[in-house]
Coordinates of C-alpha atoms and ligand atoms in Angstrom, one line a residue:
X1 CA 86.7 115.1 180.3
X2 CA 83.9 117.4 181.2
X3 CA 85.7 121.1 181.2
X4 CA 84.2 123.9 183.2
X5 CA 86.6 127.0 183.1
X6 CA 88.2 129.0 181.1
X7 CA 91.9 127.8 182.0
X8 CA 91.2 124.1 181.6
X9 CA 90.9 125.1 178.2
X10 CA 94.0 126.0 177.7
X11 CA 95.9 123.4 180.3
X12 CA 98.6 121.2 178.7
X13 CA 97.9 118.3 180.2
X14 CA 94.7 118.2 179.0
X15 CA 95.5 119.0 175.8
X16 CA 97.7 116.2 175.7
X17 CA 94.7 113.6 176.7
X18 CA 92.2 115.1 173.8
X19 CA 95.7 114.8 171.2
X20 CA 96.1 110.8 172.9
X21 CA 92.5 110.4 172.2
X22 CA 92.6 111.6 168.8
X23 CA 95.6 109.9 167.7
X24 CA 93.3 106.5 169.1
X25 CA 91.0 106.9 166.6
X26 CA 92.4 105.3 162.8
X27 CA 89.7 106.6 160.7
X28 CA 91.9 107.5 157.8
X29 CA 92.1 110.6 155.9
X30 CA 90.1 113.5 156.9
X31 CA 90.2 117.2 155.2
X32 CA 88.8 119.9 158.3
X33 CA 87.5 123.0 157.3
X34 CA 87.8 125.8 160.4
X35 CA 85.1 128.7 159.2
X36 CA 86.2 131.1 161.6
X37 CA 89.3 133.5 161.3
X38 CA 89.7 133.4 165.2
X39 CA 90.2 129.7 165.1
X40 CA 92.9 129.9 162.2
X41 CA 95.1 132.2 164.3
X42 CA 94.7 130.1 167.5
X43 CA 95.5 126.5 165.5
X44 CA 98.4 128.2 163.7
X45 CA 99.4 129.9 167.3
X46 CA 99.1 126.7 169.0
X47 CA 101.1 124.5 166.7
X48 CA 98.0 122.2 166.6
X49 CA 98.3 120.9 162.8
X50 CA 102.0 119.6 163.9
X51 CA 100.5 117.5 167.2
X52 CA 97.3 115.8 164.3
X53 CA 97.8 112.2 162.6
X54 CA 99.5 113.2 159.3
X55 CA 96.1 111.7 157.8
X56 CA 94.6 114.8 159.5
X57 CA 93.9 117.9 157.4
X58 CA 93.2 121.3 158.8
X59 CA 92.1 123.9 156.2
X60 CA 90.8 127.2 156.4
X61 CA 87.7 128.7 155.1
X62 CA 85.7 132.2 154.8
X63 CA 85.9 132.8 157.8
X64 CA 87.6 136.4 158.1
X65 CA 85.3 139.2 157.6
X66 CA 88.1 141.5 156.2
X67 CA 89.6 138.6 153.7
X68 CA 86.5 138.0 152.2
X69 CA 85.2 141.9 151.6
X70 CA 84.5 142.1 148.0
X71 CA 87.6 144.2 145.8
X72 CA 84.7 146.5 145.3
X73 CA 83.9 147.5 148.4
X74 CA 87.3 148.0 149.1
X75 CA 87.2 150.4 146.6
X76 CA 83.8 151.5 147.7
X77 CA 85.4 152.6 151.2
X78 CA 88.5 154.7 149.5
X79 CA 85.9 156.7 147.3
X80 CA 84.0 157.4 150.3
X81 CA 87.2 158.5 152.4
X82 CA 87.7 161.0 149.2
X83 CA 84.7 162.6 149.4
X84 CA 84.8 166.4 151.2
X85 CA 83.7 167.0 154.3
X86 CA 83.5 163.3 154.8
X87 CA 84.9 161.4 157.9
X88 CA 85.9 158.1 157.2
X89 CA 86.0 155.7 160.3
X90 CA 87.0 151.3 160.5
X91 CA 88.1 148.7 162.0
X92 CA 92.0 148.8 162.6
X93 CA 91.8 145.5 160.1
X94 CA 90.6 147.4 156.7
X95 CA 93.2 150.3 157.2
X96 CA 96.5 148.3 154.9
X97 CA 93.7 146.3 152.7
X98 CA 94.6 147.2 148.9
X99 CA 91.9 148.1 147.3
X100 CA 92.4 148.6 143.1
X101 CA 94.4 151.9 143.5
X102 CA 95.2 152.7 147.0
X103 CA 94.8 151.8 151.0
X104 CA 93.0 153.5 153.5
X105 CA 96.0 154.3 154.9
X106 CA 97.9 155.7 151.8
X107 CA 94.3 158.2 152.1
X108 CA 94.8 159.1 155.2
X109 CA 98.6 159.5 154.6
X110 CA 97.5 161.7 151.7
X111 CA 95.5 163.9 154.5
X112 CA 91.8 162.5 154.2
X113 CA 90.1 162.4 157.7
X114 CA 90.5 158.3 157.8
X115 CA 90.1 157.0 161.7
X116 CA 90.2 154.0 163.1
X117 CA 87.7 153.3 165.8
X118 CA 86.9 150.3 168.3
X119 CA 83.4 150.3 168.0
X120 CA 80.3 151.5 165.5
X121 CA 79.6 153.9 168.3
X122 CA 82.8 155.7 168.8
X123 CA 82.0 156.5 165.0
X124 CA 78.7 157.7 166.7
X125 CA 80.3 160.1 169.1
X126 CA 82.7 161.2 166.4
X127 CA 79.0 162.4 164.3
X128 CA 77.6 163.6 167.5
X129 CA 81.1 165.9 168.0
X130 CA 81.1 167.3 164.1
X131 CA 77.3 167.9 162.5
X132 CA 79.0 169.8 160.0
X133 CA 80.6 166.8 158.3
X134 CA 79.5 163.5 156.9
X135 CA 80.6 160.1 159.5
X136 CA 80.6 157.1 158.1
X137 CA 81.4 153.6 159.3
X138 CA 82.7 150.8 157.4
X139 CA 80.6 148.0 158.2
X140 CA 82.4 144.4 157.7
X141 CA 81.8 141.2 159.4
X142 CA 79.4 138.7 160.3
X143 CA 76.7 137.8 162.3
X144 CA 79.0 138.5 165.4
X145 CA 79.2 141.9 164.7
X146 CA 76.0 143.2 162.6
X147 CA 73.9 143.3 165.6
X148 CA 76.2 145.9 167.3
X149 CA 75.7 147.9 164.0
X150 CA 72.4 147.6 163.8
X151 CA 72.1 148.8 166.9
X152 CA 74.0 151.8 166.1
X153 CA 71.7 152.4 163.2
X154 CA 68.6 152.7 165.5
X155 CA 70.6 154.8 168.4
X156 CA 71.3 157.1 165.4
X157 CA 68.0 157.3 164.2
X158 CA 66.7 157.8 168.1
X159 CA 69.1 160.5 168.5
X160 CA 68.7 162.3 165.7
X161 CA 71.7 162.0 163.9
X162 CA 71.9 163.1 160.4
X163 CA 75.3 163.3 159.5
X164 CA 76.1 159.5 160.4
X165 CA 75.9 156.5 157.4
X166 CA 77.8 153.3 156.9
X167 CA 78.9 151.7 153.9
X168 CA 77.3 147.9 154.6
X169 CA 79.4 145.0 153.2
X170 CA 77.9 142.6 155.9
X171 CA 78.3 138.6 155.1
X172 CA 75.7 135.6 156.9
X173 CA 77.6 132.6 157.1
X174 CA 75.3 130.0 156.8
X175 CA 74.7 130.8 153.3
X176 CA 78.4 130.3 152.4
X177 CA 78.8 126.8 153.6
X178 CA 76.3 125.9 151.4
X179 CA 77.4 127.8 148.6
X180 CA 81.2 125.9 149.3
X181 CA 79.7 122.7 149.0
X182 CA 77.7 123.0 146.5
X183 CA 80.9 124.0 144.3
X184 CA 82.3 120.6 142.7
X185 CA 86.1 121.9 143.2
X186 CA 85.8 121.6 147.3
X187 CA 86.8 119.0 148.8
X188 CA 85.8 119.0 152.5
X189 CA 85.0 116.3 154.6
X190 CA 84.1 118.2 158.1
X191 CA 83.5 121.8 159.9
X192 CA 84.8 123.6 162.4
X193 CA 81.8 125.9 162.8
X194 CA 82.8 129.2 164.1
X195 CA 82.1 130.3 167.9
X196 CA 81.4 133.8 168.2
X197 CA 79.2 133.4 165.1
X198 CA 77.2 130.6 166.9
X199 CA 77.0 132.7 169.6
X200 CA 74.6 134.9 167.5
X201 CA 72.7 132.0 165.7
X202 CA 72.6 129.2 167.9
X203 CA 73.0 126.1 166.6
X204 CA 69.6 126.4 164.5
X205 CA 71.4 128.7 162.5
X206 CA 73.2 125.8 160.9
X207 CA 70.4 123.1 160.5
X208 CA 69.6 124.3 156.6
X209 CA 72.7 123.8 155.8
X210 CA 73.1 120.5 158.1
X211 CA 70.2 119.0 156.7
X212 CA 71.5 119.7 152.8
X213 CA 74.8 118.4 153.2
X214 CA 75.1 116.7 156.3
X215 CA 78.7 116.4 157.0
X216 CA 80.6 115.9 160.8
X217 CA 79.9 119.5 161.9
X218 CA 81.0 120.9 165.5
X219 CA 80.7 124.2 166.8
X220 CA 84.0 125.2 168.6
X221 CA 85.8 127.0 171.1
X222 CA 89.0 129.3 170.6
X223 CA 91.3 127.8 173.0
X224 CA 93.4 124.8 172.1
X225 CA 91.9 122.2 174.6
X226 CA 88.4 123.4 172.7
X227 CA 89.8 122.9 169.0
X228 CA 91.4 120.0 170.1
X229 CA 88.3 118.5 171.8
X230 CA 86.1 119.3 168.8
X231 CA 88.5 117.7 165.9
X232 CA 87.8 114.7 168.7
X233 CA 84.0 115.2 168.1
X234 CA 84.4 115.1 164.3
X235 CA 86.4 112.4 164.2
X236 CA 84.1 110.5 166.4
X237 CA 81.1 111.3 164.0
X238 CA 83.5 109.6 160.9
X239 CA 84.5 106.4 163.0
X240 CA 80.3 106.4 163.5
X241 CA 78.9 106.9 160.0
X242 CA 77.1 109.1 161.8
X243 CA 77.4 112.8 160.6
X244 CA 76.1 115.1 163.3
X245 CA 75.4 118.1 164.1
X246 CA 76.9 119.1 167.6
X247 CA 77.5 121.9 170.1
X248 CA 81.2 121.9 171.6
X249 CA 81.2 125.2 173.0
X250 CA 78.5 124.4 174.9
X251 CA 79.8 127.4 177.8
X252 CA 78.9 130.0 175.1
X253 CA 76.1 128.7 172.3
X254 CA 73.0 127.4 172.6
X255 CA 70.6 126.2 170.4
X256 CA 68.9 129.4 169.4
X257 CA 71.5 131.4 170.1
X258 CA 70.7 135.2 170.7
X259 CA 67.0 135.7 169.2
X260 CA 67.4 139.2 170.4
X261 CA 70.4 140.6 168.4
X262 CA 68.9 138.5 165.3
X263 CA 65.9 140.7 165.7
X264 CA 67.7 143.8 166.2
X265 CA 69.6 142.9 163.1
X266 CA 66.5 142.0 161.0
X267 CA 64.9 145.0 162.1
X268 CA 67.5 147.3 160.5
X269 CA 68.4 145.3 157.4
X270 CA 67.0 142.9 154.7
X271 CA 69.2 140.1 152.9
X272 CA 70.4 140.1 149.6
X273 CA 73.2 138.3 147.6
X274 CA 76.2 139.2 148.4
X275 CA 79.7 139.2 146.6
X276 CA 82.4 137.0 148.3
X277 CA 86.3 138.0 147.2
X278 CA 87.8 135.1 145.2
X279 CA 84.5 133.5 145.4
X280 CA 82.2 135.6 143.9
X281 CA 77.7 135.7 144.2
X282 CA 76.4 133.7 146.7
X283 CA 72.7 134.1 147.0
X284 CA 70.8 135.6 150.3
X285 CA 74.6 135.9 151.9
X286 CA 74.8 139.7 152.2
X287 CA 72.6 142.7 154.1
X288 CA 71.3 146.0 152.7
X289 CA 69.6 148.5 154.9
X290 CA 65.6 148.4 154.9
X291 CA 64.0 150.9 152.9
X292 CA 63.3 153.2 156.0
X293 CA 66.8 153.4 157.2
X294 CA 68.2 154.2 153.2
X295 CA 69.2 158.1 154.7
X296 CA 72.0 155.7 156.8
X297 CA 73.7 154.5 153.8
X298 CA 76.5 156.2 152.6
X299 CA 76.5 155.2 149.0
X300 CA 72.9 156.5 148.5
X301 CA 73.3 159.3 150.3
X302 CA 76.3 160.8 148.6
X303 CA 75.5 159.4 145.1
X304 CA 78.2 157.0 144.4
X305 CA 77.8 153.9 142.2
X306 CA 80.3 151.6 142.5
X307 CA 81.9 149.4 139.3
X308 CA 82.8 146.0 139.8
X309 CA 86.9 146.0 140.1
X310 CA 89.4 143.0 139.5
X311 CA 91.1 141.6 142.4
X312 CA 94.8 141.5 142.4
X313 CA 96.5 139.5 139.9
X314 CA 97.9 136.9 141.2
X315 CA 96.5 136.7 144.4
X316 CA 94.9 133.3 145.3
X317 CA 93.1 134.3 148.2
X318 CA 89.8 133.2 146.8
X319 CA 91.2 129.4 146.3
X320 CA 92.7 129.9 150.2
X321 CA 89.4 131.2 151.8
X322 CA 87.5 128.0 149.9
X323 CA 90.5 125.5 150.8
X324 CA 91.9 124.7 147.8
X325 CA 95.5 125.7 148.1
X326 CA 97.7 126.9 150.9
X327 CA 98.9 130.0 150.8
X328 CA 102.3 128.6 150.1
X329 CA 100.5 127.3 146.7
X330 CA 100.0 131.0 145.6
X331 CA 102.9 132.0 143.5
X332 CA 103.1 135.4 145.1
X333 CA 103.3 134.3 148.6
X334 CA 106.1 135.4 150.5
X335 CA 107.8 136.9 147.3
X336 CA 106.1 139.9 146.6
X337 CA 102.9 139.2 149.2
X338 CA 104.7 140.0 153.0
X339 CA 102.8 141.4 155.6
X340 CA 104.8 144.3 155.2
X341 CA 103.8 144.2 151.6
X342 CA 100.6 142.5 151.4
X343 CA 99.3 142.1 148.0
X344 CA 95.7 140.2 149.5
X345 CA 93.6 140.9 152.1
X346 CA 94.5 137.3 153.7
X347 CA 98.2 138.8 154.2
X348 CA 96.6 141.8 155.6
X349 CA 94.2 140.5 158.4
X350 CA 95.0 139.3 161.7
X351 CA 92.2 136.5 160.9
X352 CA 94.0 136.1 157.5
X353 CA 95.2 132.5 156.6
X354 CA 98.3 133.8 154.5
X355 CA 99.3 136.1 157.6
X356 CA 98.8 133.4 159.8
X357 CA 100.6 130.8 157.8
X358 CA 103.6 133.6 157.6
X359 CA 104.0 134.1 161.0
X360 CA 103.3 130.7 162.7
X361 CA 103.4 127.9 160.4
X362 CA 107.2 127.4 159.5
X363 CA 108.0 126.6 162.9
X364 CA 104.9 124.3 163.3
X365 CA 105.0 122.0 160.1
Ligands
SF4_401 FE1 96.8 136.8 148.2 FE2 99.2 137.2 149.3 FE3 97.8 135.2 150.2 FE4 98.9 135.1 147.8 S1 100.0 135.2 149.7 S2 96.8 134.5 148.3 S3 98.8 137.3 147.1 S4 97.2 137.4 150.3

């Protein structure tokens, strides 16, 4: 079942051979972890935990950039839409986030310049058009999307531009899956590595972690014939004994990935721990901006320290982004946690497993 273009990917018929073939193999009980948001939406969207063996558990992981932004730097990016003469500009994603007090949105509603902007550099253009005011960026997300910032960074400082800073909240995923499994509470027996990620990494990316905890580990696709295809892979790897590292989006990643936008990245920033909402420190998981490039960071360079702020009480988004409950285990879900009223950043996201599970997965259980 070699597959070569992009609509084979998502043809039934095919999908119904890779299901066949799955439902072949009796390997018993199996918990999947997905660390990617994009593949949570597209196996909720999909109906693909309803066509697994029963035995056959998909769960979801850290794997949405916005869900897993620390409370504090939540609150971090409100205090910097406060500040005068400042304009604020994100993701679409961030704007209904809660932070401690207040949404981007409710400060924008309240009249604070708060824009939402479909790449680093239309917050570029937005400095370029207004050297009288202070533009800064919200920077969430992985190694998918840190590059592209990085990149803004240096076309900032090539151009120039002094007015221009971003407040970096950055995560590196390969640190997290170790910090998952090395927590005695998680209970996963296989990944789902995430594809655009991999894109950036290559498969080397994961061989530290690979070679610490060497679970059935398969680099996937976003369409259902390639989720499908790499449960297959995993499950293949169980019936074996034979944990493995292996490439199932081969059309896309490669095993080093894109040394280029790693070195563009690495040029602009240095890792540091990073805090993960709901599951707090993980070690070498998190960017700050090298000394030289210090005048691009907002927080420095308008003097705000930032306090360490609870996260919703209540809200079990932590125990959902490591896989230990559903969000239909959280006592708040679809009570007083809606997508009209989120209470979590899960709720919030279009990545977010609680959204996701709200929208799709009553008609696909
Ligand atoms: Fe948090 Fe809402 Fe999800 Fe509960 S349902 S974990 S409160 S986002």
């Amino acid at each position: 079942m070699a597959l070569t273009h992009v609509q084979e990917y998502r043809d039934a018929a095919l999908a119904k051979q890779w299901i066949a073939a799955i439902r072949e193999l009796n390997i018993g009980s199996m918990r999947i972890m997905e660390v990617c948001g994009t593949h949570t939406m597209s196996i909720f969207r999909n109906g693909i935990p309803a066509v697994l063996p029963k035995a056959i558990e998909l769960i979801s992981g850290p794997g949405c950039p916005v869900c897993v932004t620390a409370q504090k730097d939540m609150d971090g990016f409100v205090s910097l839409a406060r500040q005068k003469e400042v304009i604020l500009t994100t993701f679409g994603d961030l704007m209904r986030v809660p932070g401690s007090g207040s949404t981007l949105q409710q400060e924008k509603a309240s009249g604070w310049d708060v824009r939402i902007v479909y790449s680093v550099f239309d917050a570029l253009s937005i400095a370029s058009d207004n050297p009288q005011r202070e533009v800064i960026f919200c920077a969430v997300g992985f190694e998918t999307t840190i590059p592209t910032i990085a990149a803004a960074i240096l076309m900032a400082e090539a151009q120039g531009l002094n007015n221009f800073s971003i407040h970096c909240a950055h995560k590196l995923t390969p640190p997290a899956l170790n910090a998952l499994l090395e927590r005695p509470d998680v209970n996963v027996d296989a990944f789902l590595l995430p594809g655009h990620v991999s894109v950036i990494t290559g498969m080397e990316g994961y061989r530290e972690v690979f070679g610490r905890h060497p679970l059935p580990s398969v680099i996937a696709g976003f369409e259902p014939v390639d989720i499908l295809r790499a449960i297959h892979m995993v499950l293949r790897q169980k019936e074996a004994a034979t944990p493995l590292l292996e490439n199932g989006y081969e059309r896309a990643v490669s095993e080093t990935g894109n040394p280029k936008a790693r070195a563009i990245m690495w040029k602009v920033f240095d890792g540091t721990d990073a805090v993960w909402r709901g599951i707090g420190l993980i070690p070498h998981s998190g960017l700050v901006l090298k000394e030289r490039y210090h005048r691009f960071d907002a927080l420095k360079k308008l003097g705000i320290h930032l306090e360490d702020t609870p996260e919703p009480p209540g809200c079990a988004c932590g125990e959902i982004l490591m896989g230990l409950k559903r969000p239909d285990g959280c006592p708040l879900y679809g009570n007083r946690c809606t997508p009209m009223h989120p209470v979590g950043p899960c709720m919030v996201s279009s990545e977010g497993t609680c959204a996701a599970y709200y929208k799709y997965a009553v008609s696909n259980q």
